[in-house]
Amino acid sequence: MTRAPRTSVRAKAPGKVNVFLRVGSLMDDGYHDVAIAYQALSLSEEVRVSHADRLSVEVSGTVELSRVPLDGTNIAIQAARLLAARTGYTGGARIEIEKHVPVTGGMGGGSADAAATLLALDALWGTELPRDEMLELARKLGADVPFAFTGGTAIGTGRGDELSPALASGTFHWVLALAEFGLSTPEVYAELDRHRSRHAPGVLHVDDAPTVDADVLQALRAGDPRMLAEVLHNDLQAAALHLSPSLAQTLELGEENGALAGIISGSGPTVAFLAADRDSALELQVALSAAQLRVVRATGPVHGARIVSD
Ligand code: ATP
């Protein structure tokens, strides 16, 4: 039986928190190798695509949207162009993004948009690209895009895009404090490089090929929030705090109000607090909201990009 052509397709993809992020030394090409333990969160982006003569993008959602571009620099348009070029598809599409992941928040919202767009357009256009080729396109769009595709819990090495799944059990409860401002990922890395060059080599040991610590993998495998709280780590945290000192108060406030631990998510400025369980997460959300912070709750891990319906 042949399937009737679809007129529209919807797909979802998750935001993420890096429960562990180690940054290797600066390479000759200006990049760093990293070792990341990713966890996909229930805070997700939704993308709806429908047929059109040319490519266009519209954005709505529950987060501050002013920093999202609506031209060809939007990562969803870049994803569409890449898929069209790879498959020889010559038509366009109307892309509608519903954003729930904070923009420039260090939670991979743009990456989730790119993954959801690739998946939705592949179904709409009937291009049926094999999964490994789809992951190859994802990698070209950005280091975090392959993880938005696969979801769950994974270890990323290289630029963060060489993924291997990690064993995980249980559900972790997170409370996310969203900042009013964004932090640019390249600026945070540049601050880290300045910090490292201020310290004499030998005092600060930096790996060329960083790895994720074994106790992080063990905590994820055990599904134990207390164990994980002990080993949360982000090499970018000091740089993000240097650029945005007010985040230190947010971290303190969360830890005073029952969080097991807090961490800057990726390059920030979102602060992610790990709670012992759902009730503690709710209490923490109330306390942080009372302090006038914008707060959302999320759980992880969740699955990666998927089609939700036509
Ligand atoms: P990551 O955690 O992957 O480093 P992030 O969560 O800090 O990224 P994003 O919100 O994914 O940051 O986007 C970063 C930049 O990308 C913004 O400056 C924005 O202008 C640009 N951008 C392009 N397309 C999008 C999109 N669809 N949504 C959000 N930002 C986009």
Coordinates of C-alpha atoms and ligand atoms in Angstrom, one line a residue:
M1 CA 0.0 0.0 0.0
T2 CA 1.4 3.4 -0.9
R3 CA 1.1 6.1 1.7
A4 CA -0.6 9.4 0.8
P5 CA 1.9 12.3 0.7
R6 CA 2.0 14.1 4.0
T7 CA 0.9 17.8 4.1
S8 CA 2.7 18.5 7.3
V9 CA 4.9 16.7 9.9
R10 CA 5.7 17.5 13.5
A11 CA 8.8 16.5 15.4
K12 CA 10.2 17.0 18.9
A13 CA 13.7 17.1 20.1
P14 CA 15.1 17.5 23.7
G15 CA 17.3 20.1 25.3
K16 CA 20.1 18.8 27.4
V17 CA 22.2 19.3 30.5
N18 CA 25.9 18.3 30.6
V19 CA 26.4 16.5 33.9
F20 CA 30.1 16.4 33.2
L21 CA 32.1 18.6 30.8
R22 CA 35.9 18.5 30.6
V23 CA 37.7 20.7 28.1
G24 CA 41.1 19.6 26.6
S25 CA 43.9 21.9 25.6
L26 CA 43.5 24.4 22.8
M27 CA 44.3 22.8 19.4
D28 CA 46.1 24.4 16.4
D29 CA 42.8 24.8 14.6
G30 CA 41.4 27.0 17.5
Y31 CA 39.1 24.3 18.8
H32 CA 39.2 22.1 22.0
D33 CA 38.6 18.4 22.4
V34 CA 36.0 17.8 25.1
A35 CA 34.6 14.9 27.1
I36 CA 30.9 15.4 27.9
A37 CA 28.3 13.3 29.7
Y38 CA 25.0 14.4 28.2
Q39 CA 21.5 13.9 29.6
A40 CA 18.5 14.7 27.4
L41 CA 15.8 16.7 29.3
S42 CA 12.0 16.7 29.2
L43 CA 12.2 20.4 28.2
S44 CA 11.9 20.0 24.4
E45 CA 11.5 21.9 21.2
E46 CA 8.7 21.2 18.7
V47 CA 9.0 21.8 14.9
R48 CA 6.2 21.6 12.4
V49 CA 7.0 21.6 8.7
S50 CA 4.7 21.9 5.7
H51 CA 5.1 22.2 2.0
A52 CA 6.0 25.6 0.4
D53 CA 7.8 26.9 -2.6
R54 CA 10.6 28.3 -0.6
L55 CA 12.2 27.9 2.8
S56 CA 10.9 30.1 5.7
V57 CA 11.0 29.9 9.5
E58 CA 8.6 31.2 12.2
V59 CA 9.3 31.0 15.9
S60 CA 6.9 31.0 18.9
G61 CA 7.2 29.6 22.4
T62 CA 7.5 30.1 26.1
V63 CA 11.1 31.6 26.2
E64 CA 12.5 35.0 25.3
L65 CA 12.7 34.9 21.5
S66 CA 14.4 38.2 20.5
R67 CA 17.8 36.5 19.9
V68 CA 16.4 33.9 17.5
P69 CA 17.2 34.9 13.9
L70 CA 14.5 34.5 11.3
D71 CA 16.7 34.5 8.2
G72 CA 19.1 32.0 6.6
T73 CA 21.2 32.0 9.7
N74 CA 18.5 30.2 11.7
I75 CA 19.9 26.7 12.3
A76 CA 16.6 25.1 11.1
I77 CA 17.0 26.8 7.7
Q78 CA 20.6 25.6 7.6
A79 CA 19.4 22.0 8.4
A80 CA 16.8 22.2 5.6
R81 CA 19.4 23.5 3.1
L82 CA 21.8 20.7 4.0
L83 CA 19.2 18.0 3.7
A84 CA 18.0 19.4 0.3
A85 CA 21.6 19.6 -1.0
R86 CA 22.4 16.1 0.2
T87 CA 19.2 14.5 -1.3
G88 CA 18.8 16.7 -4.4
Y89 CA 15.3 17.9 -3.2
T90 CA 14.4 21.1 -5.0
G91 CA 11.2 22.3 -3.2
G92 CA 10.9 24.4 0.0
A93 CA 9.1 24.2 3.3
R94 CA 7.5 26.4 5.9
I95 CA 9.2 25.6 9.3
E96 CA 7.4 26.6 12.5
I97 CA 9.4 26.2 15.7
E98 CA 7.8 26.2 19.2
K99 CA 10.7 26.9 21.6
H100 CA 10.7 25.9 25.2
V101 CA 14.5 25.7 25.7
P102 CA 16.1 29.0 26.7
V103 CA 18.0 30.7 23.9
T104 CA 21.8 30.9 24.3
G105 CA 21.2 29.2 27.6
G106 CA 23.8 26.4 27.3
M107 CA 21.0 23.8 26.9
G108 CA 21.2 23.0 23.2
G109 CA 17.9 24.6 22.0
G110 CA 19.2 25.5 18.6
S111 CA 20.7 22.0 18.2
A112 CA 17.3 20.5 19.1
D113 CA 15.6 22.6 16.5
A114 CA 18.2 21.4 13.9
A115 CA 17.6 17.7 14.8
A116 CA 13.8 18.0 14.8
T117 CA 13.9 19.9 11.5
L118 CA 16.1 17.2 9.8
L119 CA 13.8 14.5 11.0
A120 CA 10.5 16.3 10.1
L121 CA 11.7 17.4 6.6
D122 CA 13.0 13.9 5.8
A123 CA 9.5 12.6 6.4
L124 CA 7.7 15.5 4.7
W125 CA 9.9 15.4 1.6
G126 CA 10.1 11.6 1.5
T127 CA 13.8 11.7 1.2
E128 CA 14.3 8.7 3.6
L129 CA 17.9 9.3 4.4
P130 CA 19.5 6.4 6.4
R131 CA 20.1 7.2 10.1
D132 CA 23.8 7.2 9.9
E133 CA 23.7 9.7 7.0
M134 CA 21.3 11.8 9.0
L135 CA 23.8 11.8 11.9
E136 CA 26.5 12.9 9.5
L137 CA 24.4 15.9 8.5
A138 CA 23.6 16.6 12.2
R139 CA 27.4 16.7 12.9
K140 CA 27.9 19.3 10.2
L141 CA 25.3 21.5 11.8
G142 CA 26.9 21.7 15.2
A143 CA 28.7 19.6 17.9
D144 CA 25.5 19.2 20.0
V145 CA 23.1 18.3 17.1
P146 CA 23.9 14.5 17.0
F147 CA 23.0 14.2 20.7
A148 CA 19.7 16.0 20.2
F149 CA 19.1 13.4 17.6
T150 CA 19.9 10.4 19.8
G151 CA 18.9 11.6 23.2
G152 CA 19.0 9.5 26.4
T153 CA 22.3 9.5 28.2
A154 CA 25.5 9.6 26.1
I155 CA 29.2 10.3 26.2
G156 CA 30.5 12.8 23.6
T157 CA 34.2 13.1 22.8
G158 CA 36.1 14.9 20.0
R159 CA 34.2 18.1 19.6
G160 CA 31.4 16.4 21.7
D161 CA 29.9 14.9 18.6
E162 CA 31.5 11.5 18.7
L163 CA 28.8 9.8 20.7
S164 CA 28.7 6.5 22.6
P165 CA 25.6 5.6 24.6
A166 CA 26.0 5.4 28.4
L167 CA 24.1 3.0 30.6
A168 CA 21.6 4.8 32.8
S169 CA 18.8 3.9 35.1
G170 CA 16.1 5.9 36.9
T171 CA 14.9 9.4 36.4
F172 CA 16.8 12.5 37.6
H173 CA 14.9 15.6 38.7
W174 CA 16.3 19.0 37.7
V175 CA 15.3 22.6 38.5
L176 CA 16.6 25.1 36.0
A177 CA 17.2 28.7 36.8
L178 CA 17.0 30.7 33.6
A179 CA 18.9 33.9 33.2
E180 CA 17.6 37.1 31.6
F181 CA 20.7 37.3 29.4
G182 CA 22.6 34.9 27.1
L183 CA 26.2 33.8 27.2
S184 CA 28.0 33.2 23.9
T185 CA 29.7 29.8 23.8
P186 CA 32.8 31.1 21.9
E187 CA 33.2 33.9 24.5
V188 CA 33.1 31.4 27.4
Y189 CA 35.7 29.2 25.7
A190 CA 37.9 32.3 25.1
E191 CA 37.6 33.3 28.7
L192 CA 38.7 29.7 29.7
D193 CA 41.8 30.0 27.4
R194 CA 42.7 33.4 29.0
H195 CA 42.3 31.9 32.5
R196 CA 44.5 28.9 31.6
S197 CA 47.2 31.1 30.0
R198 CA 47.3 33.2 33.2
H199 CA 48.3 30.1 35.1
A200 CA 51.7 28.7 34.7
P201 CA 51.8 25.4 32.7
G202 CA 52.5 22.6 35.1
V203 CA 50.4 24.1 37.8
L204 CA 47.2 23.5 35.8
H205 CA 47.1 20.1 34.2
V206 CA 45.1 20.0 31.0
D207 CA 44.6 16.8 29.0
D208 CA 44.9 16.6 25.3
A209 CA 42.4 13.8 25.1
P210 CA 40.0 14.4 28.0
T211 CA 37.7 11.6 29.3
V212 CA 34.6 11.4 31.5
D213 CA 35.5 10.2 35.0
A214 CA 34.5 6.7 35.9
D215 CA 32.5 7.7 39.0
V216 CA 30.2 9.8 36.7
L217 CA 29.4 6.8 34.6
Q218 CA 28.8 4.8 37.8
A219 CA 26.3 7.4 39.2
L220 CA 24.4 7.5 35.9
R221 CA 24.3 3.7 35.8
A222 CA 23.0 3.5 39.4
G223 CA 20.4 6.2 38.8
D224 CA 21.4 7.7 42.1
P225 CA 21.0 11.5 42.4
R226 CA 23.2 11.8 45.5
M227 CA 26.0 10.0 43.8
L228 CA 25.6 12.1 40.7
A229 CA 25.5 15.3 42.8
E230 CA 28.9 14.5 44.2
V231 CA 30.5 14.3 40.8
L232 CA 28.8 17.0 38.6
H233 CA 31.6 18.9 36.9
N234 CA 31.9 21.6 34.3
D235 CA 35.3 23.0 33.2
L236 CA 33.5 26.0 31.7
Q237 CA 31.9 27.0 35.0
A238 CA 34.6 29.3 36.3
A239 CA 34.8 31.1 33.0
A240 CA 31.0 31.5 32.9
L241 CA 31.1 32.8 36.5
H242 CA 33.9 35.2 35.6
L243 CA 31.8 36.7 32.7
S244 CA 28.6 36.7 34.8
P245 CA 29.4 36.9 38.5
S246 CA 25.7 37.1 39.5
L247 CA 25.3 33.4 38.7
A248 CA 27.3 32.6 41.8
Q249 CA 24.4 33.9 44.0
T250 CA 22.0 31.8 42.0
L251 CA 24.1 28.7 42.7
E252 CA 24.3 29.6 46.4
L253 CA 20.6 30.2 46.6
G254 CA 19.7 26.8 45.1
E255 CA 22.1 24.9 47.4
E256 CA 20.7 26.8 50.4
N257 CA 17.2 25.7 49.4
G258 CA 17.7 21.9 49.2
A259 CA 19.4 21.3 45.9
L260 CA 21.8 18.4 46.1
A261 CA 24.1 20.3 43.8
G262 CA 24.1 23.0 41.2
I263 CA 26.0 23.4 38.0
I264 CA 26.2 25.9 35.1
S265 CA 24.7 24.1 32.1
G266 CA 27.3 23.9 29.3
S267 CA 28.5 27.4 28.6
G268 CA 25.7 28.9 30.7
P269 CA 24.0 31.0 31.8
T270 CA 21.3 28.5 32.8
V271 CA 22.0 27.1 36.3
A272 CA 20.9 23.4 36.6
F273 CA 20.1 22.1 40.1
L274 CA 19.9 18.4 40.8
A275 CA 17.2 17.5 43.3
A276 CA 16.8 14.4 45.4
D277 CA 13.3 13.6 44.1
R278 CA 10.2 15.2 42.6
D279 CA 9.0 16.8 45.9
S280 CA 12.4 18.4 46.6
A281 CA 12.4 19.7 43.1
L282 CA 9.0 21.3 43.6
E283 CA 10.1 22.9 46.9
L284 CA 13.2 24.3 45.3
Q285 CA 11.2 25.6 42.3
V286 CA 8.9 27.5 44.8
A287 CA 11.9 28.9 46.8
L288 CA 13.7 30.1 43.7
S289 CA 10.5 31.6 42.2
A290 CA 10.0 33.5 45.4
A291 CA 13.5 35.0 44.9
Q292 CA 12.2 36.3 41.6
L293 CA 14.1 33.9 39.4
R294 CA 12.6 32.3 36.3
V295 CA 12.6 28.6 37.0
V296 CA 11.4 25.5 35.2
R297 CA 11.5 21.9 36.2
A298 CA 12.6 19.0 34.0
T299 CA 13.4 15.4 34.2
G300 CA 16.0 13.3 32.4
P301 CA 16.9 11.2 30.6
V302 CA 14.3 11.3 27.8
H303 CA 14.5 10.0 24.2
G304 CA 15.9 11.9 21.3
A305 CA 14.3 13.5 18.2
R306 CA 11.1 11.8 17.1
I307 CA 8.1 12.4 14.9
V308 CA 5.1 13.1 17.1
S309 CA 2.2 13.2 14.5
D310 CA 1.3 14.5 11.1
Ligands
ATP1 P1 24.7 25.1 23.1 O1 24.3 24.7 24.5 O2 24.4 24.0 22.1 O3 26.1 25.6 23.1 P2 22.9 27.3 23.5 O4 21.8 26.6 24.1 O5 23.8 28.1 24.4 O6 23.8 26.3 22.6 P3 21.2 28.2 21.3 O7 20.0 28.7 22.0 O8 21.2 26.8 20.8 O9 22.4 28.3 22.4 O10 21.7 29.2 20.2 C1 22.9 29.9 20.1 C2 22.9 31.0 19.0 O11 22.4 30.4 17.8 C3 22.1 32.2 19.3 O12 22.9 33.3 19.3 C4 21.1 32.4 18.1 O13 21.2 33.7 17.6 C5 21.5 31.3 17.1 N1 20.4 30.6 16.5 C6 20.3 30.1 15.2 N2 19.2 29.4 15.1 C7 18.6 29.3 16.3 C8 17.4 28.7 16.7 N3 16.6 28.0 15.9 N4 17.1 28.8 18.1 C9 18.0 29.5 18.9 N5 19.0 30.1 18.5 C10 19.4 30.0 17.2

